[in-house]
Amino acid sequence: MIMFFAVVGLRLVQIQIIEFPKYREIAQKQYQSKIVLPAARGTLYDRSGNVIATNSIYVSFAADPQLAVADARAIASKFSNLFGKPKSYYLEKLRSDSRFVWLERQVDVRYLKKINTKDLEGIVVRYEPKRLYFHDQVAGQLVGCTDVDNNGLAGIELSYDKELRGIDGYVIFQRDGLGRARPSVDYPRVEPVNGHNIILTIDMGLQAIAEKELRKGIEQNKADHGLVVVIQPKTGEVLTMAQYPNVDPNKFGTFDLQDQKLRAVTDVFEPGSVFKIVTASAALDHGIVVPEKRFFAENGKYVVPVSYGKQRTIADTHPEGWLTFQEAMEVSSNIVMAKVSDLIGPERFYKMARDYGFGIATNIDFPGEAKGVLKKPIEWSGTTLNTIAYGYEVGVTPIQIVAAYAVVANDGILMQPYLFKRETDGSGQIVREGKSQQIRRVISPATARILKNFFEGVVVHGTGVPAQIAGVKVAGKTGTSRKYIEGHYETGSYTASFVGFLPVDDPQLVCLVMMDNPRGSSYYGGTVSAPVFRAIAERFMNTSQMFVPQDTMGAVTTNGGNTVRSSKRIQTERAVDEKERNVGYPKGIVPDVKGYSVRRAVGILMTGKFQPIVNGSGTVINQVPPAGQPARPGTKITLICQPRSSVALNIN
Amino acid sequence: MFSQRNHIDIVILIAVLALMLLSLGVVYSASASYALAKYGESERMLTSHAIKVLLGMVGLFIGMRVNYRKLQRLTKPAVIVAVGLLMVTLILGGEAKGATRWLRFGSLGFQPSEFAKYALLFHLCTLIAVKQEVIRDFKRGFIPMMVWIGMVTVLVMLQPNFSMGSMIFFLSLIMLFIGRAKLSHLGLTFAILLPLIILYMVSAEYRLNRFLNFIHGGGDASGKTNYQLWQGILGFGNGGIFGVGPGESKQRDFFLPESYGDFVFSIVGEEYGFIGTIFFMLLFLMIMYRGFRIAKVAPDIFGRNLAVAITCAITCYALINAGVTLGMFPTTGLPMPFVSYGGSSMVFSAGAIGVLLNISSQTDLHPRAREVPVVGSVNADEVNIGKVY
């Protein structure tokens, strides 16, 4: 019998001492339940305060079938009336053995008023926040998305997840064996801390324009996909990162991952001629050439002897004879660049490319950035120096290219590209401010001036003529690179790019337009991408307050359309289908009509079933409410307009 | 008036009173939620339990005051009354969870089986003492005793109350054994009864389920039939070493059914932890130790047998109840003496302890007292208590 006592004692030791933590946990699970009070995820804004992403509160209805026994029929018929599903659907759920069944998830909050939960025992109401992206697919890849639990999964939502997410609160409820719950007195309620707001450097207006124009360009040229990157050269602020095809983060889960990448930072490509900026910079900065120095362009075919008696041919698209170095840049002669590279030498060339930031990540605040491929001279083959001089055997990201051209626009200093403008807390107080950051001086101001000149020449009478804009000096460089597919350079598969900045004398923006595999009538960067660049730049100048040209002749649209180009442009503008105009602005979202004529703006608004109110006449310079806001059909939208001539004057 | 006062076994008295008083707190805590839900006041069952504790103390006092030798003449009528009551219960008794175990007199109800248990055990003590000469004779000694045992056991089992019946039977066999009945007779009894027991167990589904659950579940399954057992173990586990504190039990909030009754020990474990459960077990260990010590120095065979019977009845119940709540035995309906909510067990157990104390008061605390046998010829030393238990 003593033994018996000992056994009981040992069993007590086992349960109450050794296995205590296990039982404590199980017991606590049984009598405590933690109800999470979700923190509201911070709002995403663009640079002018337009909401990009915020939360909407949805309501979910659940039931505890054990408590809902008496009212099961009443509940089922109520829900059946409201949601149109058969009564049996709800009754089946209400008769289950479990203690928690969802009846309806994430439905509009107004249903809460229609269901009197106090009268129906066993009904559980949960508020669930859901991320809402105001602009749908505009900047889809850039903004990224969240999962159902509001965790940032991609894009800005991921890179600023820590700031945006906030801290969830909770209430500990105590339950008894019958399932009745009451707030526990032992644990105080922990309130959620809402996430901070993030203001981006992105201009959603420009972003929408860029996406629209890019899409047009891609459709016209039958390209696979394309992208546009716009940054402010003096600060490094990224204004636009457009991409087509785009994705709508509201429809998370319906698109594949390949489309969700932001190619501007994740994709590496062989730049081709746009890389000649490095060759020219090295040659000029080291005083190896002057712009007037003449080179023989070999009439388009340059045979280079390679070791062991082999030889290699470098070709130019447009055969030329003798060219100055400046002319060679303007017509984009590969042969002259190859010859100049021999004068520069591998080390100096490599150092210049490295200084421009090639082969290193720009450290832009976006997840998944690729650093590109820039081999060290020691790894170079005999032909690498010549090849890299016109942009092959090197891998770059679009953002690196834009940053490099911003160096020229910014008098030789490389700026850190960034997307983060400001972080504010719930009360609007600024927590952190994004800062413009110089990385290094890459070239001397003098070299930068010469290069500006070169790039202006490219647009004035070189390969970039289609990028010309009346009244504004534009500088740029075209690039058409064959795509390297499965071990060889594929004829007929090209990347067409144009990168430029304007106005030349005081550059306000640098813009890269790239299109992949255009299969239309042309595939050159100058003919495919430069027109898209021009269209974006024009629209931008019409709408942005940022843009204040120094040149008094720089009126974008002159009074009465007295230049051929602008009048032609107005005609084409009128011909554009109304529907296409509204790409990027789905139903229920105010479209962006800034920069349009009053008549066009009114037409667009009428199509969207809005009620326009016109103040003044001429061109729309502002609109209330601003573009991108959600609005019901019939909402009044005030347009503030000025005559076209005064727009020009205003700019001055 | 109370000449033997000095000789009362004070340790047993203190241990029993301690259990009774502690039970007030434990039962109150364990029953509060249930009482609040059922009667609208959380103290309702505490009040009822307190009355039973008081009745128990009265019973204990009476048992202590009556010279145990006088009981010898009363055991036969008592066991006859008990059998009668059991029969009446079977016919008229109130149902509780599928079994008729209760007799009601107005608002007062009691379990005749609790009374029958002590009546039978006491009567066996009488028979053993009286029939000392013929106890090893099958017809004259063994059979008459088995008739009483069989009647009571069968009647209790018919209620049906299998655990109580088998406990009574088991305790009776112990009495026969220490009364030096022939081992072959006992073995024969077992050989005949074993198939019957198995048949009985299989005959009712819930008993079979309990048993199968015990075999398969081992006490860890959280299945429906094993729910009470699982919740009981959770109660112990949740308490840990120091417990969650008096009145802080969560298991009593409708997780552990009948937390105030047969599973009250689990609430002790939850609220007072390992410290509490070990303390309760030590109190029962004390009762056992002192009880057997009283048996050893009892002035006569009847007294010795009574002491053994009472000590075994109390401690076996306590141990089996603890073992059940700890998942070491199949679930049974045995209360923990003095602690569980329930009047019959409280009153009769306390009365029995009173008898034990009366025996203790008539012994000389000096060991040589044993050398003077008062009745019968068997020396207490020949009863090897240690061997039996």
PDB file of N, CA, C and O in Angstrom, chain B residues 281-309:
ATOM      1  N   MET B 281      -2.139  13.706  -0.046  1.00  0.00           N
ATOM      2  CA  MET B 281      -1.733  12.299  -0.037  1.00  0.00           C
ATOM      3  C   MET B 281      -1.047  11.957   1.281  1.00  0.00           C
ATOM      4  O   MET B 281      -1.228  10.876   1.847  1.00  0.00           O
ATOM      5  N   LEU B 282      -0.267  12.904   1.791  1.00  0.00           N
ATOM      6  CA  LEU B 282       0.416  12.665   3.060  1.00  0.00           C
ATOM      7  C   LEU B 282      -0.589  12.517   4.201  1.00  0.00           C
ATOM      8  O   LEU B 282      -0.402  11.696   5.104  1.00  0.00           O
ATOM      9  N   LEU B 283      -1.669  13.297   4.146  1.00  0.00           N
ATOM     10  CA  LEU B 283      -2.696  13.177   5.180  1.00  0.00           C
ATOM     11  C   LEU B 283      -3.281  11.768   5.176  1.00  0.00           C
ATOM     12  O   LEU B 283      -3.458  11.147   6.229  1.00  0.00           O
ATOM     13  N   PHE B 284      -3.567  11.253   3.954  1.00  0.00           N
ATOM     14  CA  PHE B 284      -4.114   9.896   3.866  1.00  0.00           C
ATOM     15  C   PHE B 284      -3.076   8.855   4.288  1.00  0.00           C
ATOM     16  O   PHE B 284      -3.396   7.849   4.913  1.00  0.00           O
ATOM     17  N   LEU B 285      -1.821   9.126   3.934  1.00  0.00           N
ATOM     18  CA  LEU B 285      -0.741   8.222   4.342  1.00  0.00           C
ATOM     19  C   LEU B 285      -0.671   8.159   5.868  1.00  0.00           C
ATOM     20  O   LEU B 285      -0.497   7.093   6.467  1.00  0.00           O
ATOM     21  N   MET B 286      -0.843   9.305   6.489  1.00  0.00           N
ATOM     22  CA  MET B 286      -0.853   9.396   7.940  1.00  0.00           C
ATOM     23  C   MET B 286      -1.972   8.537   8.513  1.00  0.00           C
ATOM     24  O   MET B 286      -1.774   7.761   9.456  1.00  0.00           O
ATOM     25  N   ILE B 287      -3.165   8.707   7.925  1.00  0.00           N
ATOM     26  CA  ILE B 287      -4.323   7.940   8.399  1.00  0.00           C
ATOM     27  C   ILE B 287      -4.039   6.449   8.283  1.00  0.00           C
ATOM     28  O   ILE B 287      -4.295   5.673   9.200  1.00  0.00           O
ATOM     29  N   MET B 288      -3.435   6.052   7.155  1.00  0.00           N
ATOM     30  CA  MET B 288      -3.141   4.643   6.951  1.00  0.00           C
ATOM     31  C   MET B 288      -2.147   4.139   8.004  1.00  0.00           C
ATOM     32  O   MET B 288      -2.374   3.119   8.667  1.00  0.00           O
ATOM     33  N   TYR B 289      -1.099   4.917   8.138  1.00  0.00           N
ATOM     34  CA  TYR B 289      -0.040   4.492   9.065  1.00  0.00           C
ATOM     35  C   TYR B 289      -0.569   4.366  10.478  1.00  0.00           C
ATOM     36  O   TYR B 289      -0.402   3.327  11.143  1.00  0.00           O
ATOM     37  N   ARG B 290      -1.268   5.405  10.923  1.00  0.00           N
ATOM     38  CA  ARG B 290      -1.777   5.388  12.284  1.00  0.00           C
ATOM     39  C   ARG B 290      -2.887   4.341  12.443  1.00  0.00           C
ATOM     40  O   ARG B 290      -3.011   3.710  13.503  1.00  0.00           O
ATOM     41  N   GLY B 291      -3.676   4.145  11.368  1.00  0.00           N
ATOM     42  CA  GLY B 291      -4.768   3.165  11.406  1.00  0.00           C
ATOM     43  C   GLY B 291      -4.228   1.752  11.620  1.00  0.00           C
ATOM     44  O   GLY B 291      -4.709   1.010  12.478  1.00  0.00           O
ATOM     45  N   PHE B 292      -3.201   1.402  10.868  1.00  0.00           N
ATOM     46  CA  PHE B 292      -2.608   0.076  11.021  1.00  0.00           C
ATOM     47  C   PHE B 292      -1.916  -0.059  12.369  1.00  0.00           C
ATOM     48  O   PHE B 292      -1.875  -1.132  12.967  1.00  0.00           O
ATOM     49  N   ARG B 293      -1.403   1.055  12.840  1.00  0.00           N
ATOM     50  CA  ARG B 293      -0.751   1.024  14.154  1.00  0.00           C
ATOM     51  C   ARG B 293      -1.790   0.732  15.235  1.00  0.00           C
ATOM     52  O   ARG B 293      -1.548  -0.070  16.154  1.00  0.00           O
ATOM     53  N   ILE B 294      -2.963   1.341  15.086  1.00  0.00           N
ATOM     54  CA  ILE B 294      -4.049   1.080  16.034  1.00  0.00           C
ATOM     55  C   ILE B 294      -4.427  -0.400  15.970  1.00  0.00           C
ATOM     56  O   ILE B 294      -4.614  -1.072  16.993  1.00  0.00           O
ATOM     57  N   ALA B 295      -4.524  -0.945  14.711  1.00  0.00           N
ATOM     58  CA  ALA B 295      -4.875  -2.354  14.538  1.00  0.00           C
ATOM     59  C   ALA B 295      -3.883  -3.238  15.288  1.00  0.00           C
ATOM     60  O   ALA B 295      -4.255  -4.217  15.952  1.00  0.00           O
ATOM     61  N   LYS B 296      -2.621  -2.841  15.159  1.00  0.00           N
ATOM     62  CA  LYS B 296      -1.564  -3.646  15.772  1.00  0.00           C
ATOM     63  C   LYS B 296      -1.689  -3.711  17.292  1.00  0.00           C
ATOM     64  O   LYS B 296      -1.419  -4.741  17.894  1.00  0.00           O
ATOM     65  N   VAL B 297      -2.121  -2.611  17.869  1.00  0.00           N
ATOM     66  CA  VAL B 297      -2.169  -2.557  19.331  1.00  0.00           C
ATOM     67  C   VAL B 297      -3.595  -2.653  19.847  1.00  0.00           C
ATOM     68  O   VAL B 297      -3.880  -2.339  20.997  1.00  0.00           O
ATOM     69  N   ALA B 298      -4.528  -3.090  18.962  1.00  0.00           N
ATOM     70  CA  ALA B 298      -5.924  -3.157  19.374  1.00  0.00           C
ATOM     71  C   ALA B 298      -6.080  -4.155  20.512  1.00  0.00           C
ATOM     72  O   ALA B 298      -5.395  -5.170  20.535  1.00  0.00           O
ATOM     73  N   PRO B 299      -7.006  -3.856  21.420  1.00  0.00           N
ATOM     74  CA  PRO B 299      -7.142  -4.719  22.593  1.00  0.00           C
ATOM     75  C   PRO B 299      -7.756  -6.080  22.276  1.00  0.00           C
ATOM     76  O   PRO B 299      -7.575  -7.013  23.040  1.00  0.00           O
ATOM     77  N   ASP B 300      -8.488  -6.235  21.164  1.00  0.00           N
ATOM     78  CA  ASP B 300      -9.047  -7.541  20.867  1.00  0.00           C
ATOM     79  C   ASP B 300      -9.115  -7.751  19.356  1.00  0.00           C
ATOM     80  O   ASP B 300      -8.838  -6.840  18.569  1.00  0.00           O
ATOM     81  N   ILE B 301      -9.498  -8.951  18.936  1.00  0.00           N
ATOM     82  CA  ILE B 301      -9.518  -9.266  17.508  1.00  0.00           C
ATOM     83  C   ILE B 301     -10.557  -8.434  16.785  1.00  0.00           C
ATOM     84  O   ILE B 301     -10.324  -7.926  15.694  1.00  0.00           O
ATOM     85  N   PHE B 302     -11.714  -8.274  17.391  1.00  0.00           N
ATOM     86  CA  PHE B 302     -12.747  -7.480  16.755  1.00  0.00           C
ATOM     87  C   PHE B 302     -12.243  -6.057  16.501  1.00  0.00           C
ATOM     88  O   PHE B 302     -12.391  -5.518  15.404  1.00  0.00           O
ATOM     89  N   GLY B 303     -11.641  -5.506  17.528  1.00  0.00           N
ATOM     90  CA  GLY B 303     -11.078  -4.153  17.389  1.00  0.00           C
ATOM     91  C   GLY B 303     -10.016  -4.121  16.314  1.00  0.00           C
ATOM     92  O   GLY B 303      -9.970  -3.209  15.485  1.00  0.00           O
ATOM     93  N   ARG B 304      -9.154  -5.116  16.302  1.00  0.00           N
ATOM     94  CA  ARG B 304      -8.080  -5.150  15.307  1.00  0.00           C
ATOM     95  C   ARG B 304      -8.688  -5.205  13.904  1.00  0.00           C
ATOM     96  O   ARG B 304      -8.319  -4.458  13.010  1.00  0.00           O
ATOM     97  N   ASN B 305      -9.663  -6.125  13.720  1.00  0.00           N
ATOM     98  CA  ASN B 305     -10.278  -6.265  12.402  1.00  0.00           C
ATOM     99  C   ASN B 305     -10.984  -4.984  11.981  1.00  0.00           C
ATOM    100  O   ASN B 305     -10.889  -4.563  10.827  1.00  0.00           O
ATOM    101  N   LEU B 306     -11.686  -4.391  12.946  1.00  0.00           N
ATOM    102  CA  LEU B 306     -12.366  -3.126  12.637  1.00  0.00           C
ATOM    103  C   LEU B 306     -11.377  -2.068  12.171  1.00  0.00           C
ATOM    104  O   LEU B 306     -11.586  -1.375  11.161  1.00  0.00           O
ATOM    105  N   ALA B 307     -10.286  -1.967  12.904  1.00  0.00           N
ATOM    106  CA  ALA B 307      -9.285  -0.947  12.556  1.00  0.00           C
ATOM    107  C   ALA B 307      -8.758  -1.173  11.155  1.00  0.00           C
ATOM    108  O   ALA B 307      -8.626  -0.227  10.361  1.00  0.00           O
ATOM    109  N   VAL B 308      -8.463  -2.443  10.833  1.00  0.00           N
ATOM    110  CA  VAL B 308      -7.970  -2.742   9.479  1.00  0.00           C
ATOM    111  C   VAL B 308      -9.027  -2.393   8.448  1.00  0.00           C
ATOM    112  O   VAL B 308      -8.763  -1.748   7.432  1.00  0.00           O
ATOM    113  N   ALA B 309     -10.267  -2.812   8.716  1.00  0.00           N
ATOM    114  CA  ALA B 309     -11.338  -2.577   7.755  1.00  0.00           C
ATOM    115  C   ALA B 309     -11.518  -1.090   7.489  1.00  0.00           C
ATOM    116  O   ALA B 309     -11.602  -0.651   6.333  1.00  0.00           O
TER     117      ALA B 309
END
